[in-house]
Tab-separated table of C-alpha atoms in Angstrom:
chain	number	residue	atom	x	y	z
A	145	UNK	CA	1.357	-15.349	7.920
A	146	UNK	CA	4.512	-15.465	5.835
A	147	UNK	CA	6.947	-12.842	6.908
A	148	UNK	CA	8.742	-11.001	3.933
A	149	UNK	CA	12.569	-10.895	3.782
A	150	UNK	CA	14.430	-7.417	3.989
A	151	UNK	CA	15.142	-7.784	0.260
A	152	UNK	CA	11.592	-8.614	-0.670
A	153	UNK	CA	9.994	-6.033	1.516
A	154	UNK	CA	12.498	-3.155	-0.544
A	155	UNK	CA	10.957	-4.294	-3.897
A	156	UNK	CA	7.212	-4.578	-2.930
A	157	UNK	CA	7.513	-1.341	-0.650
A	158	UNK	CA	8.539	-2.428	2.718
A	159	UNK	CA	5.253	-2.238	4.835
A	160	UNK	CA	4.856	-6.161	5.790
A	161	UNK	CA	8.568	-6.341	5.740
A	162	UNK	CA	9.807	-3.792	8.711
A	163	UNK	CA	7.442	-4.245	10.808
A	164	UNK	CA	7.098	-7.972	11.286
A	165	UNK	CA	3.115	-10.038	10.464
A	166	UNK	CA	0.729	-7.818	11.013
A	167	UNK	CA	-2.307	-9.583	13.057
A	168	UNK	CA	-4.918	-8.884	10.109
A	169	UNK	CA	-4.072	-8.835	5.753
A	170	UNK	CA	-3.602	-5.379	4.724
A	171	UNK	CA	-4.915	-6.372	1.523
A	172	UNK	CA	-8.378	-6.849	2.934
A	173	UNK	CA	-8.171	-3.733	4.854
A	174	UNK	CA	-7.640	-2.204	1.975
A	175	UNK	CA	-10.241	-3.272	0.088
A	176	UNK	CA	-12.967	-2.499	2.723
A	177	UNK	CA	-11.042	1.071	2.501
A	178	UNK	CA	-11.969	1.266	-0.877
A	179	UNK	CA	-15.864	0.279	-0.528
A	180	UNK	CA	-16.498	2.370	1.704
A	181	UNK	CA	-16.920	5.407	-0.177
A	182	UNK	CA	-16.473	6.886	-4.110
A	183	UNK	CA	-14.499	8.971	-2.548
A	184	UNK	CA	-12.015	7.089	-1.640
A	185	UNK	CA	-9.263	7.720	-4.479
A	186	UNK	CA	-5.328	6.782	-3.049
A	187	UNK	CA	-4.592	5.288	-0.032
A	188	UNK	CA	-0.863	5.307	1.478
A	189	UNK	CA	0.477	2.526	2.310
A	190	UNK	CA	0.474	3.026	6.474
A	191	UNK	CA	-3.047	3.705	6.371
A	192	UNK	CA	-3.764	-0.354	6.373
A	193	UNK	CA	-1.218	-0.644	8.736
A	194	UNK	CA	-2.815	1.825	11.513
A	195	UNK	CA	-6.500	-0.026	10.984
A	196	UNK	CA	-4.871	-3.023	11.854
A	197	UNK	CA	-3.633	-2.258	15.071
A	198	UNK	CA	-6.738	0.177	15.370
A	199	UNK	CA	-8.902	-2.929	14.549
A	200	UNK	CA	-7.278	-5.018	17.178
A	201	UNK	CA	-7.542	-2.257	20.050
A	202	UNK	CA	-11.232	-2.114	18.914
A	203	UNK	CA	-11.790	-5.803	18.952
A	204	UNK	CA	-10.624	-6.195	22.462
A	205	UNK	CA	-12.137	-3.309	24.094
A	206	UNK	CA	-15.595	-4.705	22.196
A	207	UNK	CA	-14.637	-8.551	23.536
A	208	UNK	CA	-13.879	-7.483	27.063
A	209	UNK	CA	-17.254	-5.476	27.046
A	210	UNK	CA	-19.187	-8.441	25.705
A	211	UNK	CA	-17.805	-10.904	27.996
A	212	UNK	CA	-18.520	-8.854	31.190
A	213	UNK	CA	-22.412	-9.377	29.616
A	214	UNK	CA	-22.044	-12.407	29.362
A	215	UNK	CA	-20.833	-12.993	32.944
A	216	UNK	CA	-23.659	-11.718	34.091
A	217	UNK	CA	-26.059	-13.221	32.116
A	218	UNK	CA	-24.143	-16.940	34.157
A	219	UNK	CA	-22.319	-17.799	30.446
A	220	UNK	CA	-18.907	-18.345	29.539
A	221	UNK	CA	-19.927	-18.490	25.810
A	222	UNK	CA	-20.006	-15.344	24.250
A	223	UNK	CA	-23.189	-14.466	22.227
A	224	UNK	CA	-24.042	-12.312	19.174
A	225	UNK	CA	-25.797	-10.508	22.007
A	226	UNK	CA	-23.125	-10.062	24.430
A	227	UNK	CA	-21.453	-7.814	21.545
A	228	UNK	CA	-25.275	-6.059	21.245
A	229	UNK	CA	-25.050	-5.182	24.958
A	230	UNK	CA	-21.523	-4.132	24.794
A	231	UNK	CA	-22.369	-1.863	22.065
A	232	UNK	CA	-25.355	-0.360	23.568
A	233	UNK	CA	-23.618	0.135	26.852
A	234	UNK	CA	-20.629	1.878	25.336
A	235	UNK	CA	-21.333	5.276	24.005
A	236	UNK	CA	-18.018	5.950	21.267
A	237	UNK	CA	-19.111	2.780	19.674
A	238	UNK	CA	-23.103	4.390	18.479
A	239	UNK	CA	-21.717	4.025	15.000
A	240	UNK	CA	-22.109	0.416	15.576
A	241	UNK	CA	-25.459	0.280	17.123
A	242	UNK	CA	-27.408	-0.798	13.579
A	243	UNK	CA	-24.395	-3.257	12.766
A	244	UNK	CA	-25.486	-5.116	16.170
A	245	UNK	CA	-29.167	-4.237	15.034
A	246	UNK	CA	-28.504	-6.244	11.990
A	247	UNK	CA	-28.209	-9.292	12.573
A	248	UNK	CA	-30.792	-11.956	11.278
A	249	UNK	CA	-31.544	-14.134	14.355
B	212	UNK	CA	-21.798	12.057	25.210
B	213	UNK	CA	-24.258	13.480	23.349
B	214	UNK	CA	-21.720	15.226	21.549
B	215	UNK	CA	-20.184	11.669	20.584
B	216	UNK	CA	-23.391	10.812	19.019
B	217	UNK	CA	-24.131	13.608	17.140
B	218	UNK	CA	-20.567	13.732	15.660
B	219	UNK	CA	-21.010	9.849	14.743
B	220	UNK	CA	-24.718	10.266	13.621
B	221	UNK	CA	-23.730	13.287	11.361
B	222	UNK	CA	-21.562	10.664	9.821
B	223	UNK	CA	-24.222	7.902	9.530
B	224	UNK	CA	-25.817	8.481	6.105
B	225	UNK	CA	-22.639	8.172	4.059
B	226	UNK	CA	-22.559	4.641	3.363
B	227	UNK	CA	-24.319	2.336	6.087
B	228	UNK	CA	-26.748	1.062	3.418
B	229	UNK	CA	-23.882	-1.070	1.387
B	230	UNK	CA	-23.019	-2.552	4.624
B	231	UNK	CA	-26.543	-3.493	5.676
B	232	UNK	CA	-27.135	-5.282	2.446
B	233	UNK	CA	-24.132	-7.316	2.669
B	234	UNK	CA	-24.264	-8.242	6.412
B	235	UNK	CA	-27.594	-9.747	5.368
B	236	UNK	CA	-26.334	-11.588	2.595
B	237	UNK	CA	-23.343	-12.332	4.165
B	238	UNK	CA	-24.829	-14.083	7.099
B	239	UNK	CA	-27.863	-15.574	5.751
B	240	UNK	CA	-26.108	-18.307	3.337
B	241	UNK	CA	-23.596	-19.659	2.126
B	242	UNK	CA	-24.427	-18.612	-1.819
B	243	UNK	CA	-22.960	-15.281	-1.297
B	244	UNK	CA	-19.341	-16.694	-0.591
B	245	UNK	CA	-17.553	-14.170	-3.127
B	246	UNK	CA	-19.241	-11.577	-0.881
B	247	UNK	CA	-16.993	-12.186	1.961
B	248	UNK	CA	-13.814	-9.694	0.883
B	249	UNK	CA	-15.745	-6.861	2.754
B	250	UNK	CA	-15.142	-8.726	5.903
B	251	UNK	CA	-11.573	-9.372	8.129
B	252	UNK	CA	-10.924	-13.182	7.745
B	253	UNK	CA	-13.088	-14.891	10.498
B	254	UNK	CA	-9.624	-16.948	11.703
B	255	UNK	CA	-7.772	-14.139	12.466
B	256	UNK	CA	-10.831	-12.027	14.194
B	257	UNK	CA	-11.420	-15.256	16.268
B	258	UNK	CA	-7.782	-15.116	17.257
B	259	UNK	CA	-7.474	-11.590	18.200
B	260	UNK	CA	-10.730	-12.205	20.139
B	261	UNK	CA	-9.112	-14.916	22.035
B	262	UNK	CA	-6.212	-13.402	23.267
B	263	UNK	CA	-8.448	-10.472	25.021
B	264	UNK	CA	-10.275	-13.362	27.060
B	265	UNK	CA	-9.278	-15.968	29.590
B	266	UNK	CA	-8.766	-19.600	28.659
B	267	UNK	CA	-11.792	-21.115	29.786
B	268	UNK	CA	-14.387	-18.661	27.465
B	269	UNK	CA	-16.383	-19.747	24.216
B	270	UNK	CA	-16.778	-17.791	21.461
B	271	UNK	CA	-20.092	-18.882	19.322
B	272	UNK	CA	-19.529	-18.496	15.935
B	273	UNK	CA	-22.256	-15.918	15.404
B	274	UNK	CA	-20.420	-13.496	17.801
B	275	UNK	CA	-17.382	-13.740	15.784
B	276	UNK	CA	-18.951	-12.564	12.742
B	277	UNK	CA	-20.704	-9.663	14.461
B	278	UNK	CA	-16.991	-8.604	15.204
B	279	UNK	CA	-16.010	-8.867	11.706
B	280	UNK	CA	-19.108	-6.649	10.663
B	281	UNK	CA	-18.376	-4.965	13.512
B	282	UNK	CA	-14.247	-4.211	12.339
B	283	UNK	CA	-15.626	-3.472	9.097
B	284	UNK	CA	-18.195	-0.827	9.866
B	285	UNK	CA	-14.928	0.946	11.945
B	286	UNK	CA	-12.974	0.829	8.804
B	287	UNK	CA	-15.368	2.197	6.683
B	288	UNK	CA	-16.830	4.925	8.884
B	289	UNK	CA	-13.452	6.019	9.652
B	290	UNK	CA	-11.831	6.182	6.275
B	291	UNK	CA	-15.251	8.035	4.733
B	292	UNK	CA	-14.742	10.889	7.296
B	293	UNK	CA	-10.759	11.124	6.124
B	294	UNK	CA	-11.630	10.468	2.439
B	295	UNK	CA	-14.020	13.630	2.612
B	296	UNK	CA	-11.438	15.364	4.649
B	297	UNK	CA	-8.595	14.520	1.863
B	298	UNK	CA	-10.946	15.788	-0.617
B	299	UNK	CA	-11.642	19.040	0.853
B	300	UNK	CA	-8.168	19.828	1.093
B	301	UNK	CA	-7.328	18.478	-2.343
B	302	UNK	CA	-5.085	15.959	-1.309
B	303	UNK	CA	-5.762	12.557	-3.064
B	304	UNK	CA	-4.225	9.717	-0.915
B	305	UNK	CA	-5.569	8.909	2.792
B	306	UNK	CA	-2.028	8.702	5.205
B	307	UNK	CA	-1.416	7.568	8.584
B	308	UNK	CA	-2.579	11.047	9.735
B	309	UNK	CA	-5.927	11.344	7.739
B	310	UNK	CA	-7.093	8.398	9.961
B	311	UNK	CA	-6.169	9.349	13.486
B	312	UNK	CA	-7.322	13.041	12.654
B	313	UNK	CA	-10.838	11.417	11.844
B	314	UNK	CA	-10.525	9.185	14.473
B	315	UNK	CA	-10.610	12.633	16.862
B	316	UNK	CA	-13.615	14.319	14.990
B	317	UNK	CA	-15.739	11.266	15.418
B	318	UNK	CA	-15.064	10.912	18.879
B	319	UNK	CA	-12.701	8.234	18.988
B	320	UNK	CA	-10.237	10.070	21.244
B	321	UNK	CA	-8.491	7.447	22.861
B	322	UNK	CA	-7.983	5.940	19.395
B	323	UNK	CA	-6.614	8.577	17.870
B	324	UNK	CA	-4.167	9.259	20.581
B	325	UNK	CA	-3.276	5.677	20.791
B	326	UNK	CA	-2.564	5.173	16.933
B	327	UNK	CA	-0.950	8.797	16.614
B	328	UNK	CA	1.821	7.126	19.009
B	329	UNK	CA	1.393	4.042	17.298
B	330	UNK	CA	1.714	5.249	13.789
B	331	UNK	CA	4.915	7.678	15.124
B	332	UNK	CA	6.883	4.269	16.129
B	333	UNK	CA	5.975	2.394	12.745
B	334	UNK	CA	7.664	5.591	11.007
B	335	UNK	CA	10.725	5.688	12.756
B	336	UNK	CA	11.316	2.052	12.333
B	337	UNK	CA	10.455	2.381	9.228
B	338	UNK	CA	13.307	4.909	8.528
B	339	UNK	CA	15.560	2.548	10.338
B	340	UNK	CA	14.751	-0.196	8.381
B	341	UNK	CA	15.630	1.366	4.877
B	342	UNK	CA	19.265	2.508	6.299
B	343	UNK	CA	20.017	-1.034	7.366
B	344	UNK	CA	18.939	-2.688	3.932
B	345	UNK	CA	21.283	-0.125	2.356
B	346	UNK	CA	23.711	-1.392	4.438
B	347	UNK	CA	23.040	-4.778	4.048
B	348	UNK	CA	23.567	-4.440	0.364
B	349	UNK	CA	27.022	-2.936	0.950
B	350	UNK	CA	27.926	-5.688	3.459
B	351	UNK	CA	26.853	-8.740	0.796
B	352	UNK	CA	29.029	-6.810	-1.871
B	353	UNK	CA	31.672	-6.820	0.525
B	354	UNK	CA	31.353	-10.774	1.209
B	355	UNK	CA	31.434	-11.506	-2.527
B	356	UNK	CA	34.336	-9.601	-3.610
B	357	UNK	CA	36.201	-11.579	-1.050
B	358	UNK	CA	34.810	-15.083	-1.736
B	359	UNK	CA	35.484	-14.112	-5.564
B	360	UNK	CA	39.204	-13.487	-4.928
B	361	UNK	CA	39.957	-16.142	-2.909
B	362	UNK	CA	39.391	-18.315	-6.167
B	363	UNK	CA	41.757	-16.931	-8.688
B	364	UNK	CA	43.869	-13.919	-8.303
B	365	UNK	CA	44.154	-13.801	-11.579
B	366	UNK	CA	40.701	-13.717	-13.068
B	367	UNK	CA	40.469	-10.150	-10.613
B	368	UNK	CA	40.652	-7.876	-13.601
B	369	UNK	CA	37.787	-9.955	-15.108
B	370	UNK	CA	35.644	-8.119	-12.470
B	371	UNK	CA	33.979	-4.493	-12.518
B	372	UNK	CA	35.585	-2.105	-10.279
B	373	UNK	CA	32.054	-1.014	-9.040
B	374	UNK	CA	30.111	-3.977	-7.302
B	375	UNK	CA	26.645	-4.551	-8.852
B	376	UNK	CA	23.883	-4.786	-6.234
B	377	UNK	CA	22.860	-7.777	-5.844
């Protein structure tokens, strides 16, 4: 990820700039702020920054989850269904039960 | 945890059905390529998935984009509970604070804490960061004046009194 200069980060409005690459594009982040509901009108510009640190904390909780399934189950590859169990077996994360649900085999 | 649930599920029909569609089309071929910009890169989700595992693990491909649908469905759970919030209030743009305050009513507690402290740090550094570029500015202003003297001391009067910024 290019990291901007201290000049470049005054013009464009210094989030990437201060605070070093951020681990995921706040662009994106953005975007998927914006589809997610009508709404969704302004969004400041720490807002992306917080989801991706958020996004990694979630991530590796979800990761460490899914490979203690997978351990079990005798595999060091993880599976879509070592995120499933995870997600089943972790009650904050019932928003994501359907996501898991999803999946086409 | 019941409460967790009910809090999340009283959340659920806002806007699950756009993310169903997608994940279908998404993952079922390659034809719906322009479709991807509702997902985190797959790269960078791979890498952060890495790091939280030891050196020997695999990560199938299929389990790396149920964590992008996965980062996604966060995202946009999260930031329809502080976009309603916002718009209650009459406030139009989502902050730092809108997040982690929805974070707490859907029962992401330890998320909410954790980015509150987070978010408090990026702040102050942030307000660190705009004194030293201010003084960075004065400091190159310095550097030329001196570097433009040491040329001719005559042409000195050719120059304003008041240093543009650079």
């Amino acid at each position: 990820m290019r990291q901007a200069g201290a000049y470049s980060s005054m013009l464009v409005g210094g989030v990437s700039g201060r605070t070093g690459p951020h681990s995921l594009p706040l662009a994106r982040i953005k975007r998927i702020m914006k589809q997610s509901s009508d709404d969704v009108r302004m969004i400041s510009a720490e807002a992306p920054v917080v989801f991706s640190k958020a996004c990694e904390l979630l991530i590796g909780v979800l990761v460490r989850r899914a490979w203690a399934a997978a351990l079990r189950r005798k595999r060091r590859t993880l599976l879509k269904e070592d995120v499933a169990a995870a997600v089943t077996n972790t009650d904050v994360f019932d928003f994501l039960v359907q996501v898991v649900q999803q999946q086409p085999k | 945890m019941d409460d967790v649930s009910e809090r999340q599920m009283q959340r659920r029909g806002h806007g699950y059905e756009f993310h169903a569609s997608e994940a279908a089309n998404t993952l079922s071929g390659d034809a719906y390529t322009s479709g991807q910009d509702h997902l985190l890169p797959i790269a960078n989700v791979g890498r952060i998935m890495k790091k939280a595992l030891p050196p020997n693990a695999k990560i199938s491909k299929q389990a790396k984009e149920t964590m992008q649908e996965c980062a996604s469905e966060f995202i946009g759970f999260i930031t329809g509970e502080a976009a309603d919030s916002c718009q209650k209030n009459n406030r139009k743009t989502i902050n730092g604070d809108d997040i982690c305050a929805a974070m707490k009513t859907l029962g992401l507690d330890d998320y909410a804490d954790a980015m509150r402290r987070y978010l408090h740090r990026y702040k102050e550094h942030e307000e660190k960061a705009t004194s030293r570029d201010h003084n960075k500015i004065a400091c190159i202003d310095v550097v030329d004046e001196l570097s433009v003297s040491k040329t001719s001391s005559s042409r000195r009067h050719l120059f304003p009194t008041n240093p543009s910024v650079g």
